[in-house]
Amino acid sequence: MNIVITGASSGLGAETAALLAAEGHRVILGSRSIQKLKEVKKRIQSEGGSCEVYALDVTNEQSCVQFMKQAEENNGSVDILINNAGAGTFKKIEELQAVEVEEMLSVNVTGVHNMTKAALPYMKARDQGKLLFISSLAGKIPSPKASVYAASKHAVIGYARAVRMELAGTNVNVSIFYPGPIDTPFLDKADKTGNYRSRLGRMMLTVRETAVAVGKLTEKKSRESHLPKVGFLLSVLYQTAPKIVEKAAGKQFQKK
């Protein structure tokens, strides 16, 4: 299959690309950092995989349209779009700057819409394809100092579910993935204090196990999937007993 992955220059995107390429898929990668993308491509090709890379700014609608046009023309078709690009800053509300808020909403919400909108005409014309949205457990269970990040990931959930309803009756599948905290460079940028990483320690997911879970989702028609699996139970608990979860989360994350 031909699989597009946004935000693929590092972290989960890069690892997922390497894993899927090793399984025989052709991966088409996009990111603002073309130099880092070329490094990912070099790794994939050295392992015998097939990969193409293009510069992509998901916050720019025309960039997304051009990216999908290139991906389709050079590969015949795009079977799966993995909306993975994300941005995050973990700070108290009074410390968050407007530019940081705008970055999270632009990448995590507008960017998801731009890429989905650019990919859908091709998939609908073939009546075949898959949209895989990388959300976060934070979208279901918010925590201190992740207010806007949680809001943006909550928006992804609502958006993806609405897209699924719009695509009812077609063969374009929609899946949402909810990973917990992942040990990637994303955390270093989101929390420059390092407190988040130190507080979670062994609770964090490895990038490899998370990429494996994403890879499995590309093969299934699962509507939604959580990692770790207990994340689903925690999200249900939050819906039924929010006070308990908020108290526990407050203690765990207040210092991040």
mmCIF file of C-alpha atoms in Angstrom, residues 92-235:
data_model
loop_
_atom_site.group_PDB
_atom_site.id
_atom_site.type_symbol
_atom_site.label_atom_id
_atom_site.label_comp_id
_atom_site.label_asym_id
_atom_site.label_seq_id
_atom_site.Cartn_x
_atom_site.Cartn_y
_atom_site.Cartn_z
ATOM 1 C CA LYS A 92 0.191 26.913 33.128
ATOM 2 C CA ILE A 93 -2.524 28.975 31.488
ATOM 3 C CA GLU A 94 -1.060 32.283 32.628
ATOM 4 C CA GLU A 95 2.320 31.303 31.173
ATOM 5 C CA LEU A 96 1.070 30.261 27.724
ATOM 6 C CA GLN A 97 1.800 32.810 25.013
ATOM 7 C CA ALA A 98 -0.644 33.524 22.204
ATOM 8 C CA VAL A 99 1.860 32.318 19.611
ATOM 9 C CA GLU A 100 2.109 28.957 21.416
ATOM 10 C CA VAL A 101 -1.663 28.598 21.502
ATOM 11 C CA GLU A 102 -1.909 29.467 17.817
ATOM 12 C CA GLU A 103 0.785 26.922 16.928
ATOM 13 C CA MET A 104 -1.025 24.073 18.689
ATOM 14 C CA LEU A 105 -4.395 24.898 17.177
ATOM 15 C CA SER A 106 -2.951 25.528 13.708
ATOM 16 C CA VAL A 107 -1.044 22.242 13.548
ATOM 17 C CA ASN A 108 -3.302 19.959 15.575
ATOM 18 C CA VAL A 109 -6.667 21.151 14.293
ATOM 19 C CA THR A 110 -6.367 23.245 11.133
ATOM 20 C CA GLY A 111 -3.546 21.027 9.873
ATOM 21 C CA VAL A 112 -5.632 17.890 10.308
ATOM 22 C CA HIS A 113 -8.485 19.499 8.389
ATOM 23 C CA ASN A 114 -6.223 20.733 5.589
ATOM 24 C CA MET A 115 -4.692 17.302 4.976
ATOM 25 C CA THR A 116 -8.001 15.464 5.244
ATOM 26 C CA LYS A 117 -9.644 17.895 2.838
ATOM 27 C CA ALA A 118 -6.753 17.500 0.377
ATOM 28 C CA ALA A 119 -6.839 13.684 0.494
ATOM 29 C CA LEU A 120 -10.583 13.050 0.455
ATOM 30 C CA PRO A 121 -11.344 13.871 -3.200
ATOM 31 C CA TYR A 122 -8.924 11.164 -4.357
ATOM 32 C CA MET A 123 -10.219 8.556 -1.911
ATOM 33 C CA LYS A 124 -13.871 9.332 -2.608
ATOM 34 C CA ALA A 125 -13.296 9.175 -6.365
ATOM 35 C CA ARG A 126 -11.912 5.638 -5.953
ATOM 36 C CA ASP A 127 -14.391 4.824 -3.170
ATOM 37 C CA GLN A 128 -11.486 3.378 -1.231
ATOM 38 C CA GLY A 129 -9.018 4.514 1.403
ATOM 39 C CA LYS A 130 -8.348 5.035 5.070
ATOM 40 C CA LEU A 131 -7.948 8.102 7.265
ATOM 41 C CA LEU A 132 -6.039 7.457 10.479
ATOM 42 C CA PHE A 133 -6.104 10.279 13.017
ATOM 43 C CA ILE A 134 -3.457 10.347 15.748
ATOM 44 C CA SER A 135 -5.209 11.951 18.703
ATOM 45 C CA SER A 136 -4.095 11.412 22.311
ATOM 46 C CA LEU A 137 -5.410 10.198 25.640
ATOM 47 C CA ALA A 138 -5.059 13.872 26.573
ATOM 48 C CA GLY A 139 -8.027 14.509 24.301
ATOM 49 C CA LYS A 140 -10.155 12.349 26.578
ATOM 50 C CA ILE A 141 -8.415 12.880 29.916
ATOM 51 C CA PRO A 142 -6.990 16.407 30.279
ATOM 52 C CA SER A 143 -4.275 17.221 32.779
ATOM 53 C CA PRO A 144 -2.800 20.362 34.351
ATOM 54 C CA LYS A 145 -0.540 22.457 32.101
ATOM 55 C CA ALA A 146 -1.904 20.761 28.974
ATOM 56 C CA SER A 147 -5.063 22.847 28.597
ATOM 57 C CA VAL A 148 -4.743 23.933 24.978
ATOM 58 C CA TYR A 149 -3.011 20.727 23.902
ATOM 59 C CA ALA A 150 -5.865 18.691 25.414
ATOM 60 C CA ALA A 151 -8.413 20.971 23.765
ATOM 61 C CA SER A 152 -6.758 20.540 20.366
ATOM 62 C CA LYS A 153 -6.699 16.751 20.674
ATOM 63 C CA HIS A 154 -10.311 16.762 21.849
ATOM 64 C CA ALA A 155 -11.076 18.694 18.676
ATOM 65 C CA VAL A 156 -9.393 15.978 16.606
ATOM 66 C CA ILE A 157 -11.732 13.406 18.145
ATOM 67 C CA GLY A 158 -14.835 15.400 17.298
ATOM 68 C CA TYR A 159 -13.552 16.189 13.831
ATOM 69 C CA ALA A 160 -12.658 12.588 12.980
ATOM 70 C CA ARG A 161 -15.982 11.261 14.232
ATOM 71 C CA ALA A 162 -17.850 13.830 12.146
ATOM 72 C CA VAL A 163 -15.784 12.900 9.077
ATOM 73 C CA ARG A 164 -16.680 9.251 9.674
ATOM 74 C CA MET A 165 -20.373 10.141 9.653
ATOM 75 C CA GLU A 166 -19.967 12.157 6.451
ATOM 76 C CA LEU A 167 -18.314 9.147 4.817
ATOM 77 C CA ALA A 168 -21.049 6.703 5.798
ATOM 78 C CA GLY A 169 -21.956 4.523 2.840
ATOM 79 C CA THR A 170 -18.501 4.805 1.273
ATOM 80 C CA ASN A 171 -15.499 2.507 1.486
ATOM 81 C CA VAL A 172 -13.315 5.185 3.057
ATOM 82 C CA ASN A 173 -12.549 4.053 6.598
ATOM 83 C CA VAL A 174 -11.830 6.336 9.574
ATOM 84 C CA SER A 175 -9.815 5.299 12.646
ATOM 85 C CA ILE A 176 -8.733 7.285 15.698
ATOM 86 C CA PHE A 177 -5.701 6.368 17.797
ATOM 87 C CA TYR A 178 -5.293 7.481 21.410
ATOM 88 C CA PRO A 179 -1.723 6.988 22.658
ATOM 89 C CA GLY A 180 -0.594 7.940 26.122
ATOM 90 C CA PRO A 181 2.657 9.878 26.689
ATOM 91 C CA ILE A 182 5.393 8.714 24.293
ATOM 92 C CA ASP A 183 9.123 8.978 24.900
ATOM 93 C CA THR A 184 10.017 11.103 21.854
ATOM 94 C CA PRO A 185 11.676 14.477 21.119
ATOM 95 C CA PHE A 186 8.143 15.934 21.153
ATOM 96 C CA LEU A 187 8.315 15.966 24.956
ATOM 97 C CA ASP A 188 11.573 17.900 24.979
ATOM 98 C CA LYS A 189 9.939 20.690 22.999
ATOM 99 C CA ALA A 190 6.585 20.568 24.795
ATOM 100 C CA ASP A 191 8.137 20.688 28.273
ATOM 101 C CA LYS A 192 11.558 22.291 28.321
ATOM 102 C CA THR A 193 11.789 21.868 32.108
ATOM 103 C CA GLY A 194 12.007 18.084 31.769
ATOM 104 C CA ASN A 195 9.589 17.663 34.676
ATOM 105 C CA TYR A 196 6.987 15.856 32.569
ATOM 106 C CA ARG A 197 9.423 13.148 31.515
ATOM 107 C CA SER A 198 10.800 12.706 35.030
ATOM 108 C CA ARG A 199 7.331 12.514 36.600
ATOM 109 C CA LEU A 200 6.119 9.787 34.249
ATOM 110 C CA GLY A 201 9.286 7.714 34.036
ATOM 111 C CA ARG A 202 8.468 4.119 33.164
ATOM 112 C CA MET A 203 4.826 4.984 32.503
ATOM 113 C CA MET A 204 5.799 6.444 29.129
ATOM 114 C CA LEU A 205 5.302 4.427 25.975
ATOM 115 C CA THR A 206 8.286 3.653 23.784
ATOM 116 C CA VAL A 207 8.155 5.049 20.281
ATOM 117 C CA ARG A 208 8.581 1.542 18.883
ATOM 118 C CA GLU A 209 5.606 -0.025 20.658
ATOM 119 C CA THR A 210 3.474 2.951 19.677
ATOM 120 C CA ALA A 211 4.537 2.677 16.033
ATOM 121 C CA VAL A 212 3.682 -1.031 16.088
ATOM 122 C CA ALA A 213 0.182 -0.154 17.317
ATOM 123 C CA VAL A 214 -0.233 2.402 14.525
ATOM 124 C CA GLY A 215 0.968 -0.170 12.008
ATOM 125 C CA LYS A 216 -1.651 -2.656 13.178
ATOM 126 C CA LEU A 217 -4.352 -0.016 12.790
ATOM 127 C CA THR A 218 -3.479 0.412 9.113
ATOM 128 C CA GLU A 219 -4.475 -3.224 8.612
ATOM 129 C CA LYS A 220 -7.768 -3.067 10.512
ATOM 130 C CA LYS A 221 -11.087 -1.260 10.247
ATOM 131 C CA SER A 222 -11.089 -0.483 13.957
ATOM 132 C CA ARG A 223 -12.986 2.700 14.722
ATOM 133 C CA GLU A 224 -10.848 3.625 17.719
ATOM 134 C CA SER A 225 -7.845 2.200 19.550
ATOM 135 C CA HIS A 226 -6.041 3.072 22.796
ATOM 136 C CA LEU A 227 -2.485 2.524 23.993
ATOM 137 C CA PRO A 228 -1.963 1.415 26.652
ATOM 138 C CA LYS A 229 -5.215 -0.545 26.636
ATOM 139 C CA VAL A 230 -5.975 0.644 30.152
ATOM 140 C CA GLY A 231 -6.344 4.089 28.605
ATOM 141 C CA PHE A 232 -9.815 3.121 27.409
ATOM 142 C CA LEU A 233 -10.843 2.125 30.929
ATOM 143 C CA LEU A 234 -9.441 5.367 32.320
ATOM 144 C CA SER A 235 -11.385 7.385 29.753
#
